[in-house]
XYZ file of C-alpha atoms in Angstrom:
180
model
C 92.827 117.384 133.846
C 93.133 114.654 131.018
C 89.962 114.392 128.877
C 89.578 110.376 128.662
C 87.091 110.764 125.422
C 89.528 112.698 123.559
C 92.303 110.165 124.245
C 89.561 107.398 123.345
C 89.044 108.877 120.450
C 92.510 109.181 119.314
C 93.431 105.716 119.960
C 90.729 104.948 117.980
C 91.928 106.843 115.124
C 95.004 105.018 115.856
C 93.442 101.476 115.600
C 91.717 102.283 112.565
C 94.866 103.694 111.093
C 96.526 100.274 111.781
C 93.543 98.297 110.340
C 93.760 100.076 107.317
C 97.331 99.807 106.883
C 96.650 96.130 106.873
C 94.802 96.356 104.095
C 97.288 98.627 102.090
C 98.991 96.370 99.533
C 102.640 97.166 100.532
C 104.138 99.242 97.549
C 106.499 102.235 98.027
C 103.868 104.534 98.484
C 102.222 102.916 101.187
C 103.168 105.631 103.379
C 101.467 107.837 101.329
C 98.326 105.759 101.670
C 98.255 105.920 105.132
C 99.307 109.691 105.519
C 96.516 110.594 102.900
C 94.445 108.665 105.263
C 94.942 110.233 108.426
C 95.094 113.854 106.955
C 91.890 113.535 105.819
C 90.381 112.238 108.969
C 88.591 114.537 111.325
C 88.270 113.580 115.209
C 84.754 114.367 114.923
C 84.242 112.089 112.499
C 84.553 109.321 115.173
C 82.801 110.808 117.919
C 79.757 108.438 117.131
C 82.244 105.499 118.387
C 81.028 104.673 121.981
C 84.011 105.063 124.190
C 85.265 102.625 126.636
C 85.004 105.167 129.657
C 81.258 105.683 128.762
C 79.564 102.343 128.871
C 82.719 100.603 130.769
C 83.027 98.068 127.731
C 86.377 97.902 126.138
C 86.565 99.135 122.440
C 86.380 95.915 120.232
C 88.670 95.372 117.165
C 87.359 93.952 114.345
C 88.381 90.279 113.970
C 90.013 89.494 110.224
C 90.114 85.617 111.056
C 87.189 85.364 108.272
C 89.495 86.763 105.515
C 92.461 85.022 106.315
C 90.834 81.960 106.920
C 89.398 81.902 103.289
C 91.724 80.182 100.633
C 90.858 82.679 98.263
C 92.683 85.230 99.886
C 96.229 86.207 98.996
C 98.343 87.981 101.744
C 100.849 90.572 100.337
C 103.541 88.078 100.386
C 102.114 85.467 98.293
C 104.320 86.443 95.149
C 104.770 84.197 91.928
C 108.660 84.300 92.198
C 108.429 82.728 95.948
C 109.951 79.420 96.605
C 108.098 77.560 99.455
C 110.647 74.356 99.550
C 114.237 74.362 99.950
C 115.036 71.218 97.335
C 113.273 71.145 93.871
C 111.515 68.142 92.525
C 114.268 66.006 90.744
C 111.886 62.799 90.353
C 113.720 60.692 92.672
C 112.650 62.587 95.610
C 109.098 63.113 94.877
C 108.020 61.837 98.258
C 110.055 64.216 100.221
C 109.488 66.914 98.039
C 105.294 66.505 97.903
C 105.736 66.339 101.505
C 107.270 69.610 101.912
C 104.955 71.256 99.334
C 101.956 69.956 101.138
C 103.067 71.397 104.299
C 103.977 74.946 102.845
C 100.568 74.863 100.728
C 98.632 74.473 103.615
C 100.052 76.780 105.816
C 99.163 79.319 103.073
C 95.813 77.922 103.356
C 96.242 76.796 99.230
C 96.209 73.174 100.027
C 92.602 72.723 98.217
C 94.310 73.682 94.954
C 96.146 70.667 94.843
C 94.035 68.414 96.324
C 90.664 69.324 94.199
C 88.984 70.640 97.362
C 88.753 73.926 96.191
C 86.687 73.410 93.007
C 86.985 76.420 89.759
C 83.250 78.199 89.810
C 81.345 78.564 86.848
C 83.229 81.502 84.832
C 79.792 83.537 85.012
C 80.399 83.228 88.813
C 82.225 86.534 90.461
C 84.813 84.674 92.228
C 86.040 82.804 88.935
C 88.968 85.174 88.506
C 89.544 85.213 92.171
C 89.905 81.668 91.793
C 92.068 81.606 88.668
C 94.579 84.339 90.277
C 94.967 81.712 93.431
C 95.345 79.198 90.903
C 98.076 80.561 89.276
C 100.082 81.352 92.255
C 99.765 78.282 93.537
C 101.044 76.786 89.873
C 103.808 79.388 90.103
C 104.926 77.816 93.527
C 105.013 74.436 92.217
C 106.789 75.747 89.188
C 109.305 77.421 91.302
C 109.938 74.052 92.864
C 110.932 72.308 90.378
C 113.825 70.791 88.413
C 113.922 73.061 85.177
C 113.487 69.721 83.154
C 110.713 68.723 85.013
C 109.221 72.302 85.052
C 109.352 72.423 81.133
C 107.076 69.491 80.769
C 104.116 71.326 82.944
C 104.759 75.215 82.154
C 101.651 75.181 79.861
C 99.383 73.413 82.408
C 96.453 75.278 83.981
C 95.329 73.784 86.690
C 96.963 73.048 90.142
C 95.390 70.091 90.692
C 96.055 68.449 87.397
C 99.820 69.269 87.696
C 100.021 67.553 91.152
C 97.789 64.588 89.986
C 100.477 64.011 86.932
C 103.140 64.171 89.648
C 101.784 61.705 91.458
C 101.303 59.359 88.758
C 104.651 59.940 87.434
C 107.074 59.820 90.578
C 105.294 58.368 93.365
C 106.365 55.056 91.760
C 109.940 55.436 93.227
C 112.007 53.978 96.074
C 111.407 56.737 98.457
C 111.841 55.745 102.178
C 108.540 56.063 103.521
C 106.986 56.490 107.292
C 104.159 54.973 108.342
């Protein structure tokens, strides 16, 4: 006879393993971390978890929605070398470039870094370093999407919103075709 409680516990271990692997930074040692975690796990450690067979309720998996919706969260694929738009800013194409960048930054949940809605916290705030890291990532994405001559003019800027506003002031006066 199949031991449903044991199957449920093993399934719970599997879910926890998957959940854990989502938080491990993907490096060459990811498999080692997961294997080490699984080998150190003991089925008896999970005996206190309610079983779907004992209370007729499905096992609930933790929702990561709160973490994903936080603009200060960086995904493992959010690297400084990432190119978000296919055509770099040349100056004359500011309208198309800014529209493409806003779409890409919104998809990455980082639009607030350029429109000023995600303000830097006080330097004494625990989130200050995290904000700076996210701001630097957004700055690097902007730099990756610029013509080298334009990039050299903003290379030493430290705030993505200031760079964005500078481009708006400099290039939005062009004759780009506008859709209304």
